[in-house]
Coordinates of C-alpha atoms in Angstrom, one line a residue:
Chain A
M142 CA 20.7 66.9 -13.9
L143 CA 19.0 69.6 -16.0
A144 CA 17.7 71.4 -12.9
R145 CA 21.2 71.4 -11.6
L146 CA 22.7 73.1 -14.6
M147 CA 20.3 75.0 -16.7
K148 CA 16.9 76.7 -16.5
A149 CA 14.9 77.0 -19.6
A150 CA 11.8 79.1 -20.4
T151 CA 10.0 80.6 -23.3
A152 CA 8.4 84.0 -24.0
P153 CA 4.9 82.9 -25.0
D154 CA 4.3 86.1 -27.0
S155 CA 7.2 85.4 -29.4
G156 CA 8.2 81.7 -28.8
M157 CA 11.6 83.0 -28.0
E158 CA 13.7 80.5 -26.0
I159 CA 15.5 81.6 -22.8
Y160 CA 18.3 79.8 -21.0
A161 CA 20.1 80.6 -17.8
G162 CA 22.5 78.7 -15.5
A163 CA 20.9 77.1 -12.5
C164 CA 23.8 75.5 -10.7
V165 CA 26.5 76.4 -8.2
G166 CA 28.6 78.9 -10.2
G167 CA 25.6 80.0 -12.3
S168 CA 25.8 80.8 -15.9
T169 CA 29.6 81.0 -15.8
V170 CA 29.5 77.2 -15.7
V171 CA 27.5 76.9 -18.9
N172 CA 28.8 79.9 -20.8
D173 CA 31.4 80.0 -23.6
A174 CA 34.1 81.7 -21.6
L175 CA 34.0 85.0 -23.5
C176 CA 35.3 88.1 -21.8
W177 CA 34.8 91.7 -22.9
R178 CA 35.4 94.8 -20.8
P179 CA 32.4 97.0 -20.1
P180 CA 31.9 99.2 -23.2
A181 CA 32.3 102.9 -22.5
E182 CA 29.2 103.7 -24.6
V183 CA 27.0 101.5 -22.3
L184 CA 28.4 103.0 -19.1
A185 CA 27.8 106.5 -20.6
E186 CA 24.2 105.6 -21.4
W187 CA 23.8 104.2 -17.8
R188 CA 25.0 107.5 -16.5
S189 CA 23.1 109.8 -18.7
R190 CA 19.7 108.0 -18.9
Y191 CA 19.6 106.1 -15.7
G192 CA 21.5 108.4 -13.3
L193 CA 24.3 105.9 -12.5
S194 CA 26.7 108.8 -12.2
D195 CA 29.5 106.9 -10.4
L196 CA 29.6 104.2 -13.1
D197 CA 32.3 105.5 -15.3
E198 CA 35.3 103.6 -16.8
A199 CA 37.7 104.9 -14.2
A200 CA 35.6 103.9 -11.3
L201 CA 34.9 100.5 -12.7
A202 CA 38.5 99.8 -13.9
P203 CA 40.0 98.4 -10.7
H204 CA 37.1 96.0 -10.4
V205 CA 37.4 95.0 -14.1
D206 CA 41.1 94.5 -13.7
R207 CA 40.6 92.3 -10.7
V208 CA 38.0 90.2 -12.5
W209 CA 40.2 89.9 -15.5
N210 CA 43.1 88.6 -13.4
E211 CA 41.0 86.4 -11.1
I212 CA 39.3 84.5 -14.0
G213 CA 42.4 84.4 -16.2
A214 CA 40.9 86.3 -19.1
A215 CA 43.3 86.7 -22.1
P216 CA 42.9 87.1 -25.9
T217 CA 42.5 83.7 -27.6
D218 CA 45.9 82.9 -29.3
R219 CA 46.2 81.5 -32.7
A220 CA 46.8 78.0 -31.4
H221 CA 43.3 78.0 -30.0
L222 CA 41.5 79.3 -33.0
N223 CA 39.8 76.3 -34.6
R224 CA 38.9 76.1 -38.3
N225 CA 35.4 77.3 -37.5
A226 CA 36.8 80.5 -36.1
R227 CA 39.4 80.9 -38.9
L228 CA 36.7 80.6 -41.5
L229 CA 34.9 83.5 -39.9
A230 CA 38.2 85.4 -39.8
L231 CA 38.8 84.6 -43.5
G232 CA 35.4 85.9 -44.6
A233 CA 35.8 89.0 -42.6
K234 CA 39.2 89.7 -43.9
R235 CA 38.2 89.3 -47.5
L236 CA 35.2 91.7 -46.9
G237 CA 37.4 94.2 -45.1
W238 CA 35.3 93.9 -41.9
A239 CA 36.6 94.6 -38.4
A240 CA 37.1 91.3 -36.6
E241 CA 39.2 89.9 -33.8
P242 CA 39.8 86.9 -31.5
M243 CA 37.8 87.2 -28.3
A244 CA 39.3 87.0 -24.9
R245 CA 38.5 83.9 -22.9
N246 CA 38.8 83.0 -19.3
V247 CA 40.6 79.7 -19.6
R248 CA 43.8 78.2 -18.2
G249 CA 45.2 75.2 -20.2
C250 CA 42.4 74.8 -22.7
A251 CA 42.3 71.2 -24.1
N252 CA 40.2 72.2 -27.2
L253 CA 37.5 69.7 -26.3
G254 CA 34.7 71.9 -27.6
L255 CA 32.7 71.4 -24.3
C256 CA 33.1 74.9 -22.8
N257 CA 29.4 75.3 -22.4
L258 CA 28.8 71.9 -20.8
G259 CA 30.8 72.7 -17.7
C260 CA 34.3 72.3 -19.3
P261 CA 35.2 68.8 -18.1
S262 CA 39.0 69.6 -18.4
G263 CA 38.6 72.3 -15.7
A264 CA 40.3 74.8 -18.0
K265 CA 37.4 77.3 -17.9
Q266 CA 37.7 79.6 -14.9
S267 CA 34.1 79.7 -14.1
A268 CA 32.8 81.1 -10.7
L269 CA 32.7 77.5 -9.6
L270 CA 36.5 77.4 -9.8
T271 CA 37.3 81.0 -8.8
W272 CA 34.8 83.1 -6.8
V273 CA 33.0 80.3 -5.0
P274 CA 36.1 78.6 -3.5
R275 CA 37.4 82.1 -2.6
A276 CA 34.1 82.7 -0.8
E277 CA 34.3 79.4 1.0
R278 CA 37.8 80.2 2.2
G279 CA 36.3 83.3 3.6
G280 CA 33.8 81.4 5.6
A281 CA 30.8 81.2 3.2
R282 CA 28.7 78.1 3.3
I283 CA 27.2 76.9 0.0
V284 CA 23.7 75.3 0.1
P285 CA 23.2 73.6 -3.3
L286 CA 19.8 72.3 -4.4
A287 CA 17.9 75.0 -2.6
R288 CA 15.4 77.5 -4.1
A289 CA 14.9 80.9 -2.5
E290 CA 11.1 81.4 -2.2
R291 CA 10.7 84.6 -0.2
I292 CA 12.6 87.4 1.5
E293 CA 11.3 88.4 4.9
V294 CA 11.4 92.1 5.7
E295 CA 10.6 93.6 9.1
A296 CA 10.3 97.2 9.9
G297 CA 12.0 98.2 6.7
R298 CA 15.0 96.0 7.2
V299 CA 15.7 92.6 5.6
R300 CA 15.4 89.8 8.2
A301 CA 15.6 86.4 6.5
V302 CA 15.4 84.3 3.3
E303 CA 13.0 81.4 3.2
A304 CA 14.0 78.6 0.8
V305 CA 13.0 75.1 -0.1
R306 CA 15.4 72.2 -0.3
L307 CA 15.1 70.2 -3.5
D308 CA 15.8 66.6 -4.3
A309 CA 18.7 65.6 -6.4
A310 CA 16.7 65.8 -9.6
G311 CA 16.0 69.4 -8.6
G312 CA 12.3 69.2 -9.1
T313 CA 10.7 68.1 -5.8
A314 CA 10.7 70.1 -2.5
I315 CA 12.0 67.9 0.3
G316 CA 12.3 70.4 3.1
R317 CA 12.5 74.0 4.1
L318 CA 15.3 76.3 5.0
R319 CA 15.3 79.7 6.6
V320 CA 18.4 81.8 6.8
E321 CA 18.4 84.9 9.0
A322 CA 20.8 87.6 8.0
P323 CA 21.3 91.3 8.5
R324 CA 22.3 91.7 4.9
V325 CA 21.0 89.8 1.9
V326 CA 22.4 90.0 -1.7
V327 CA 20.2 88.6 -4.3
A328 CA 22.0 87.2 -7.4
A329 CA 19.5 84.7 -8.7
G330 CA 19.7 85.8 -12.4
V331 CA 17.4 87.8 -14.6
L332 CA 14.5 85.3 -14.3
E333 CA 14.7 84.5 -10.6
T334 CA 15.9 87.8 -9.0
P335 CA 12.8 89.7 -10.1
G336 CA 10.7 86.5 -9.4
L337 CA 12.0 86.4 -5.8
L338 CA 11.4 90.1 -5.3
L339 CA 7.9 89.9 -6.8
R340 CA 7.0 86.9 -4.6
S341 CA 8.2 88.8 -1.6
G342 CA 6.2 91.9 -2.5
L343 CA 9.4 93.9 -2.9
G344 CA 10.9 96.1 -5.6
G345 CA 8.0 98.5 -6.2
P346 CA 6.4 99.1 -9.5
A347 CA 9.7 98.7 -11.4
A348 CA 10.1 95.1 -10.3
G349 CA 10.2 92.8 -13.3
R350 CA 10.3 95.7 -15.8
F351 CA 13.0 96.8 -18.3
L352 CA 13.9 93.3 -19.2
Q353 CA 16.2 93.2 -22.2
F354 CA 18.1 90.5 -24.1
H355 CA 20.7 89.9 -26.6
S356 CA 18.7 88.0 -29.2
S357 CA 20.4 85.3 -31.1
V358 CA 20.1 83.1 -34.2
Y359 CA 22.5 80.6 -35.7
V360 CA 23.7 80.5 -39.3
T361 CA 25.4 77.3 -40.6
A362 CA 27.5 76.9 -43.7
R363 CA 28.9 73.9 -45.5
F364 CA 32.5 73.9 -46.9
E365 CA 34.3 71.4 -49.1
E366 CA 37.2 71.0 -46.6
P367 CA 36.6 69.4 -43.2
V368 CA 36.0 72.0 -40.5
F369 CA 35.4 69.8 -37.4
G370 CA 33.6 72.6 -35.8
F371 CA 32.7 70.5 -32.9
Y372 CA 36.2 70.7 -31.5
G373 CA 38.2 73.6 -30.1
P374 CA 36.8 76.5 -28.1
T375 CA 33.1 76.7 -28.5
M376 CA 33.4 80.4 -29.3
A377 CA 36.6 82.3 -30.1
Y378 CA 36.3 84.9 -32.8
A379 CA 34.1 87.9 -33.4
V380 CA 33.2 90.1 -36.3
T381 CA 32.8 93.5 -34.6
E382 CA 32.1 95.5 -37.8
F383 CA 28.4 95.9 -37.1
S384 CA 28.7 96.6 -33.4
N385 CA 27.7 99.9 -31.8
V386 CA 30.1 99.7 -28.9
Y387 CA 33.9 100.1 -28.5
G388 CA 33.8 103.2 -30.8
R389 CA 31.9 101.5 -33.6
S390 CA 28.6 102.9 -34.9
G391 CA 27.1 100.0 -36.7
P392 CA 23.5 98.7 -36.4
G393 CA 24.3 96.9 -33.2
F394 CA 25.1 93.3 -33.5
M395 CA 28.2 91.1 -33.2
I396 CA 28.8 87.9 -35.2
E397 CA 30.7 85.2 -33.3
S398 CA 31.9 81.8 -34.2
V399 CA 30.1 79.0 -32.4
A400 CA 30.7 75.3 -32.1
A401 CA 29.0 72.8 -34.5
A402 CA 28.1 70.2 -31.8
P403 CA 25.7 67.6 -33.1
T404 CA 22.7 68.2 -30.9
V405 CA 22.6 72.0 -31.1
T406 CA 23.3 72.0 -34.8
A407 CA 20.5 69.5 -35.4
S408 CA 18.1 71.7 -33.4
S409 CA 19.0 74.9 -35.1
L410 CA 19.2 73.7 -38.7
P411 CA 15.9 74.6 -40.5
G412 CA 13.3 72.0 -41.6
F413 CA 13.2 68.3 -41.0
G414 CA 13.3 64.9 -42.7
A415 CA 15.5 64.2 -45.7
P416 CA 16.9 67.7 -46.3
H417 CA 17.8 68.1 -42.6
E418 CA 19.4 64.7 -42.5
R419 CA 21.5 65.5 -45.6
A420 CA 22.8 68.6 -43.8
M421 CA 23.6 66.7 -40.6
Q422 CA 25.5 64.1 -42.7
E423 CA 27.8 67.0 -43.6
L424 CA 28.5 67.8 -39.9
P425 CA 32.3 67.6 -40.2
R426 CA 32.2 70.2 -43.0
L427 CA 29.8 72.6 -41.2
A428 CA 30.9 76.0 -39.8
R429 CA 28.5 78.0 -37.6
A430 CA 28.2 81.6 -36.4
V431 CA 25.8 83.2 -34.0
V432 CA 24.3 86.7 -33.9
V433 CA 24.5 88.6 -30.7
L434 CA 22.0 91.4 -31.2
R435 CA 22.0 94.4 -28.9
D436 CA 18.2 94.5 -28.6
Q437 CA 16.1 97.6 -28.3
T438 CA 13.1 95.5 -27.3
R439 CA 11.9 95.7 -23.7
G440 CA 10.1 92.9 -22.0
R441 CA 8.9 92.0 -18.5
V442 CA 9.2 89.3 -15.9
A443 CA 5.9 88.7 -14.0
L444 CA 4.7 85.9 -11.8
G445 CA 2.7 83.1 -13.3
S446 CA -0.2 81.5 -11.4
D447 CA 2.2 79.0 -10.0
G448 CA 4.4 81.8 -8.6
R449 CA 7.2 81.1 -11.0
P450 CA 8.7 83.8 -13.3
C451 CA 6.9 84.2 -16.5
V452 CA 8.6 86.2 -19.3
S453 CA 7.0 88.5 -21.8
Y454 CA 9.2 89.5 -24.7
D455 CA 8.3 90.2 -28.3
P456 CA 11.1 91.6 -30.5
V457 CA 10.2 95.0 -31.9
A458 CA 10.3 95.7 -35.7
V459 CA 13.7 97.3 -35.6
D460 CA 15.2 94.2 -33.8
R461 CA 13.6 91.8 -36.3
S462 CA 15.0 93.9 -39.1
R463 CA 18.5 94.0 -37.6
L464 CA 18.4 90.2 -37.0
R465 CA 17.5 89.7 -40.7
E466 CA 20.4 92.0 -41.7
A467 CA 22.8 90.0 -39.4
V468 CA 21.8 86.7 -40.9
R469 CA 22.3 88.1 -44.4
Q470 CA 25.7 89.5 -43.5
I471 CA 26.8 86.1 -42.1
A472 CA 25.7 84.4 -45.2
S473 CA 27.7 86.8 -47.4
L474 CA 30.7 86.3 -45.2
Y475 CA 30.5 82.5 -45.5
F476 CA 30.2 82.7 -49.3
E477 CA 33.2 85.0 -49.3
A478 CA 35.1 82.4 -47.2
G479 CA 34.2 79.7 -49.8
A480 CA 31.1 78.1 -48.4
T481 CA 29.2 75.9 -50.9
E482 CA 25.9 76.2 -49.0
V483 CA 24.5 78.4 -46.3
Y484 CA 21.6 77.2 -44.2
L485 CA 19.5 80.2 -43.3
P486 CA 17.7 79.9 -40.0
V487 CA 14.2 80.0 -41.6
N488 CA 12.3 76.7 -41.5
S489 CA 10.8 76.9 -44.9
L490 CA 13.8 78.1 -46.9
R491 CA 16.1 75.9 -48.9
P492 CA 19.9 76.4 -48.3
A493 CA 21.4 79.3 -50.3
R494 CA 24.1 78.3 -52.8
S495 CA 25.3 81.8 -53.7
N496 CA 24.7 85.4 -52.8
A497 CA 22.1 85.5 -55.6
D498 CA 20.0 83.0 -53.6
L499 CA 19.8 85.3 -50.7
A500 CA 17.1 87.2 -52.6
R501 CA 14.7 84.5 -51.5
F502 CA 15.6 85.3 -47.9
D503 CA 15.1 89.0 -48.5
R504 CA 11.6 88.3 -49.7
H505 CA 10.7 86.0 -46.9
H506 CA 8.5 87.2 -44.0
F507 CA 11.0 87.3 -41.1
A508 CA 8.9 86.5 -37.9
P509 CA 10.3 85.0 -34.7
R510 CA 8.2 81.9 -35.0
S511 CA 9.3 81.2 -38.6
L512 CA 12.9 80.8 -37.5
S513 CA 14.3 77.4 -36.7
L514 CA 15.6 78.8 -33.4
L515 CA 15.4 82.3 -31.8
Y516 CA 16.8 82.5 -28.3
A517 CA 18.0 84.9 -25.7
V518 CA 21.7 84.5 -25.3
H519 CA 22.2 87.1 -22.6
L520 CA 19.6 88.5 -20.2
F521 CA 19.5 91.8 -18.4
G522 CA 17.1 93.9 -16.2
G523 CA 14.1 93.2 -14.1
A524 CA 15.5 94.7 -10.9
V525 CA 17.3 97.6 -12.4
M526 CA 19.5 100.2 -10.7
G527 CA 18.7 103.8 -11.1
A528 CA 18.7 107.2 -9.6
R529 CA 14.9 107.6 -9.5
R530 CA 13.0 105.4 -7.2
E531 CA 9.9 105.3 -9.3
E532 CA 11.7 103.9 -12.3
S533 CA 14.1 101.5 -10.6
V534 CA 14.3 98.7 -8.1
C535 CA 17.7 99.5 -6.6
D536 CA 19.7 102.6 -6.1
P537 CA 23.0 103.1 -8.0
N538 CA 24.8 100.8 -5.6
G539 CA 22.4 97.9 -5.9
A540 CA 20.6 98.6 -2.6
L541 CA 16.8 98.0 -2.9
W542 CA 14.9 101.2 -2.4
G543 CA 13.1 101.2 1.0
V544 CA 14.6 98.0 2.4
R545 CA 17.7 98.3 4.5
G546 CA 20.2 95.5 4.1
L547 CA 18.8 94.1 0.8
F548 CA 20.8 94.3 -2.4
A549 CA 20.6 93.0 -6.0
S550 CA 23.9 92.1 -7.7
D551 CA 23.6 90.4 -11.0
A552 CA 22.6 91.3 -14.5
S553 CA 19.1 91.9 -13.3
C554 CA 20.2 95.2 -11.9
F555 CA 21.6 96.4 -15.3
P556 CA 19.4 99.1 -16.8
S557 CA 20.1 97.9 -20.3
N558 CA 22.0 95.3 -22.3
T559 CA 25.7 95.6 -22.9
G560 CA 26.2 94.8 -26.5
V561 CA 28.9 92.2 -25.6
N562 CA 29.1 89.0 -23.7
P563 CA 28.5 90.3 -20.2
Q564 CA 30.2 88.1 -17.6
V565 CA 33.1 90.5 -16.9
T566 CA 30.7 93.5 -16.5
I567 CA 28.5 91.5 -14.2
M568 CA 31.4 90.4 -12.0
A569 CA 33.0 93.8 -11.9
N570 CA 29.7 95.4 -10.9
A571 CA 29.2 92.8 -8.2
L572 CA 32.6 93.7 -6.8
R573 CA 31.7 97.4 -6.9
I574 CA 28.5 96.7 -5.0
A575 CA 30.3 94.4 -2.5
E576 CA 32.7 97.2 -1.8
A577 CA 29.8 99.6 -1.2
I578 CA 28.2 97.1 1.2
A579 CA 31.4 96.6 3.1
Chain B
M289 CA 24.5 64.0 -22.5
S290 CA 24.1 67.8 -22.9
E291 CA 22.0 69.5 -20.2
R292 CA 22.1 72.6 -22.2
D293 CA 20.6 70.8 -25.2
V294 CA 17.8 69.3 -23.2
A295 CA 17.1 72.7 -21.7
A296 CA 16.9 74.1 -25.2
A297 CA 14.4 71.5 -26.3
L298 CA 12.3 71.7 -23.3
G299 CA 12.3 75.5 -23.4
A300 CA 10.1 75.2 -26.5
L301 CA 8.0 72.5 -24.8
D302 CA 6.8 75.1 -22.3
R303 CA 4.1 73.8 -20.0
R304 CA 2.0 76.9 -20.2
A305 CA 2.2 77.0 -24.0
F306 CA 1.1 73.4 -24.3
L307 CA -1.8 74.0 -21.9
R308 CA -2.9 76.8 -24.1
L309 CA -2.4 74.7 -27.2
A310 CA -4.6 71.9 -25.8
G311 CA -7.2 74.4 -24.8
A312 CA -7.1 76.0 -28.3
V313 CA -7.5 72.7 -29.9
A314 CA -10.6 71.9 -27.8
A315 CA -12.0 75.3 -28.4
L316 CA -11.8 74.8 -32.1
G317 CA -13.8 71.7 -31.9
L318 CA -10.9 69.5 -33.1
T319 CA -12.1 66.3 -31.7
P320 CA -10.0 63.3 -31.3
S321 CA -9.6 61.5 -34.5
G322 CA -9.0 58.0 -33.4
C323 CA -8.4 56.1 -30.2
G324 CA -7.3 52.6 -31.4
G325 CA -4.1 50.8 -30.4
V326 CA -0.8 52.0 -31.8
P327 CA 1.0 50.1 -34.6
R328 CA 3.1 47.3 -33.2
E329 CA 6.4 48.6 -34.6
L330 CA 5.9 51.9 -32.7
A331 CA 5.0 50.4 -29.3
P332 CA 7.5 50.4 -26.5
P333 CA 9.8 47.4 -26.6
A334 CA 9.2 44.7 -24.1
G335 CA 11.1 45.4 -20.9
L336 CA 11.2 49.1 -21.2
E337 CA 9.6 50.7 -18.2
L338 CA 8.2 54.1 -19.1
R339 CA 8.6 56.7 -16.4
A340 CA 7.0 59.8 -17.9
L341 CA 5.3 58.9 -21.2
S342 CA 2.3 56.8 -21.7
P343 CA 2.6 53.9 -24.2
R344 CA 0.8 56.0 -26.8
G345 CA 2.9 59.0 -26.0
Y346 CA 6.0 56.9 -26.6
A347 CA 4.6 55.7 -29.9
T348 CA 3.7 59.2 -31.0
F349 CA 7.1 60.5 -30.2
R350 CA 8.8 57.6 -31.9
A351 CA 6.7 58.1 -35.0
A352 CA 7.4 61.8 -35.1
A353 CA 11.1 61.3 -34.5
M354 CA 11.3 58.8 -37.4
R355 CA 10.0 61.4 -39.8
L356 CA 11.9 64.3 -38.3
V357 CA 15.4 62.8 -38.4
G358 CA 15.1 61.5 -42.0
H359 CA 15.4 58.1 -43.7
R360 CA 18.7 56.7 -42.3
G361 CA 17.8 57.9 -38.8
A362 CA 14.4 56.3 -39.1
E363 CA 16.1 53.0 -40.1
A364 CA 18.3 53.2 -37.0
I365 CA 15.2 53.7 -34.8
R366 CA 13.3 51.0 -36.6
S367 CA 16.1 48.5 -36.1
G368 CA 16.3 49.4 -32.4
R369 CA 19.9 50.8 -32.5
L370 CA 18.5 54.1 -31.4
D371 CA 15.5 54.8 -29.2
P372 CA 14.9 58.6 -28.9
A373 CA 11.5 58.0 -27.3
A374 CA 13.1 56.1 -24.5
A375 CA 15.7 58.8 -24.1
A376 CA 13.0 61.5 -24.0
D377 CA 11.1 59.5 -21.5
A378 CA 14.1 59.3 -19.2
W379 CA 14.9 63.0 -19.5
V380 CA 11.4 64.2 -18.9
A381 CA 11.0 61.8 -15.9
R382 CA 13.7 63.9 -14.2
L383 CA 11.7 67.1 -14.9
P384 CA 8.3 66.6 -13.3
G385 CA 7.1 70.1 -14.2
L386 CA 7.5 69.3 -17.9
R387 CA 6.0 65.8 -17.9
A388 CA 2.5 67.1 -18.3
A389 CA 3.5 69.5 -21.0
L390 CA 5.1 66.8 -23.2
G391 CA 2.2 64.5 -22.6
Q392 CA -0.2 67.1 -23.8
G393 CA 1.9 68.1 -26.8
L394 CA 2.0 64.4 -27.9
W395 CA -1.7 64.1 -27.3
V396 CA -2.4 67.0 -29.6
L397 CA 0.0 65.7 -32.3
E398 CA -1.6 62.2 -32.1
F399 CA -5.3 63.2 -32.0
G400 CA -5.3 66.6 -33.6
V401 CA -7.2 66.8 -36.9
Y402 CA -5.1 68.2 -39.8
P403 CA -6.8 69.5 -42.9
V404 CA -3.7 68.5 -45.0
V405 CA -4.4 64.8 -44.4
A406 CA -7.4 63.4 -46.1
K407 CA -8.0 60.6 -43.6
W408 CA -8.8 61.5 -40.1
Q409 CA -6.6 59.0 -38.2
P410 CA -4.2 59.2 -35.3
F411 CA -0.8 60.4 -36.3
T412 CA 0.7 57.0 -35.5
A413 CA -1.7 55.4 -38.0
L414 CA -0.8 57.7 -40.9
A415 CA 1.5 56.8 -43.8
G416 CA 4.9 58.4 -43.7
S417 CA 4.1 60.9 -46.4
S418 CA 0.9 62.0 -44.5
Q419 CA 2.9 62.3 -41.3
D420 CA 5.3 64.6 -43.2
A421 CA 2.4 66.6 -44.4
V422 CA 1.2 67.0 -40.8
L423 CA 4.6 68.0 -39.5
G424 CA 5.0 70.4 -42.4
N425 CA 1.7 71.9 -41.7
L426 CA 2.6 72.5 -38.1
M427 CA 6.0 74.0 -39.1
E428 CA 4.5 76.5 -41.5
S429 CA 1.2 77.2 -39.8
R430 CA 0.1 80.7 -39.3
W431 CA -0.9 79.6 -35.8
D432 CA 1.8 80.4 -33.3
L433 CA 0.8 77.5 -31.1
K434 CA 1.1 74.9 -33.9
R435 CA 4.6 76.2 -34.8
D436 CA 5.5 76.0 -31.1
L437 CA 4.4 72.4 -31.1
F438 CA 6.5 71.6 -34.1
K439 CA 9.5 73.4 -32.6
G440 CA 9.3 71.6 -29.3
M441 CA 8.8 68.2 -31.0
K442 CA 11.6 68.8 -33.4
S443 CA 14.1 70.0 -30.8
L444 CA 13.4 67.2 -28.4
A445 CA 13.5 64.6 -31.1
M446 CA 16.8 65.9 -32.5
L447 CA 18.4 66.0 -29.1
A448 CA 17.1 62.6 -28.1
F449 CA 18.5 61.2 -31.3
Y450 CA 21.8 62.9 -31.7
A451 CA 22.8 62.8 -28.1
Q452 CA 23.1 59.1 -28.3
P453 CA 26.5 57.7 -29.3
A454 CA 24.9 55.3 -31.8
S455 CA 24.0 58.3 -34.0
R456 CA 27.6 59.4 -34.4
A457 CA 28.3 57.1 -37.3
L458 CA 25.5 58.6 -39.3
I459 CA 27.0 62.1 -39.2
G460 CA 30.7 61.5 -39.1
Y461 CA 31.1 62.7 -35.5
P462 CA 33.9 60.8 -33.8
G463 CA 32.8 61.7 -30.3
P464 CA 34.0 64.3 -27.9
F465 CA 37.6 63.2 -27.1
D466 CA 39.0 62.3 -30.5
R467 CA 42.7 63.4 -30.6
E468 CA 43.1 63.3 -34.3
G469 CA 39.9 65.2 -34.9
I470 CA 40.9 67.8 -32.4
A471 CA 44.3 68.2 -34.1
E472 CA 42.6 68.6 -37.5
A473 CA 40.1 71.1 -36.2
M474 CA 43.0 73.3 -34.8
S475 CA 45.1 73.1 -37.9
D476 CA 45.4 75.7 -40.7
L477 CA 42.9 75.9 -43.5
P478 CA 44.4 76.2 -46.9
G479 CA 44.2 79.9 -47.8
A480 CA 42.8 81.0 -44.5
G481 CA 45.8 83.1 -43.6

């Protein structure tokens, strides 16, 4: 089951955990349904630094609008803001911080709190319910439980994709598959698209480079009143005060409400034993928020000795510093909203009971491995688009340099992170590339 | 059962990391500190057919989980109401690439020598307070690999424990489809505006 839904990895140099969808429908099946339009600042950077001169808001707008409609994106209304989200809103309001409900791609949300587990009510309009059926109606054939191993190129033109068929558990190869095609679009995600290109000896020196994440940590707070943060949309409200997109010039992180489901809460709370158990016994009174940091770090995807993607990513000092600042700001927000305790994501620290207690946190060495959980919430790069062949894998339309008929069309071809949850930008860019191919 | 959660735990239990950890332990001359049988209360229950873990691996995981989840959780495990080691065994059996990693991690935890514990014994033979000292040492170690081992064990233990419906009563979680709970979660908070 795991292999059919999620892929997990770690960056050995930092212990950072990395997740990606690995099922039909990809990460849209296991994401939190959040929708943001591509930020103008990001597109401007892609134009000025990476030569993607056609990628401006006007050019992308028709594709963004089409995505927005197709997946049913709309701002979360008040009826779908759970107490978890409202506490974030309350703290932000009292502090005078910019904040807003996020748009989500749902139709008929039942508030189950299971968005990121495939949404059993079928409300979330993931690719599995939108683009995939549309493709099938157009004649596409879906081959699940298959892993692309190599792309065959002949005389500078793509010829075929070789894949292995996997058993139902997703772990054991039970057969081979070869698909011949005049055009191949690789959209295997930020771990596997570069991995596939590298295994195939394609992509040139930039293959696997310019990897970038949105780094993430959780902060949990206890309130006197029940929150029941395990119900309702898993994510719905954002503090944008510290963002550096959409006209803001903050340090570059968002704070978003996130569900207090038992398992993920238990894993992310610091420490173990009796103190951890006491915190878990307060689960109905816990609220949680997550940092979405627009990293400056750059990492790399390479191939391990087993031919599988191997990630190198060690947050640079400025990212560690901004993560620390984000954690502190969340703690302050929660105290402003009336929290009685805030569980900081550092294993050896006791919960803070007031802003004064945060001094302990300020003094603490803030290293990735001292955190209870540091993970990559969104992944970008590894097969980046660019105007210069020596610094990119694809041209500005996603076509691989030097291989006719081969394209990359997922977040791996983004030259940098986006500062916001990226599914709309990924889909819109895919439509743009599809149009260029057609 | 949350696939995302298992992915989270197993992300920390990366095979390559554990291989390096096992190698580092060997390189440091940290020889096995005991190879006797495991205590009876930690052994797999009769009738449980392990698919990924060895009996000792099961016992080590069970012992670690009992310390990690706290006193009430440990009681639930001891009484047989919850069996996180069996759950972990079933999950990892479906993930052949990670089976060796978990086995190696448990081997290191069981037989590693920890300066914080006066007696050199397998982890499963230590008193609870000594086991806590070992886990605390792993958690706060300056060695990255030891902290990775703690993180992986903790994540998998927490997930194997709290993913089971029998744990819900311990934490006031009514389960995923409770209408009253959903209604309360979506209602106004006093003063929230």
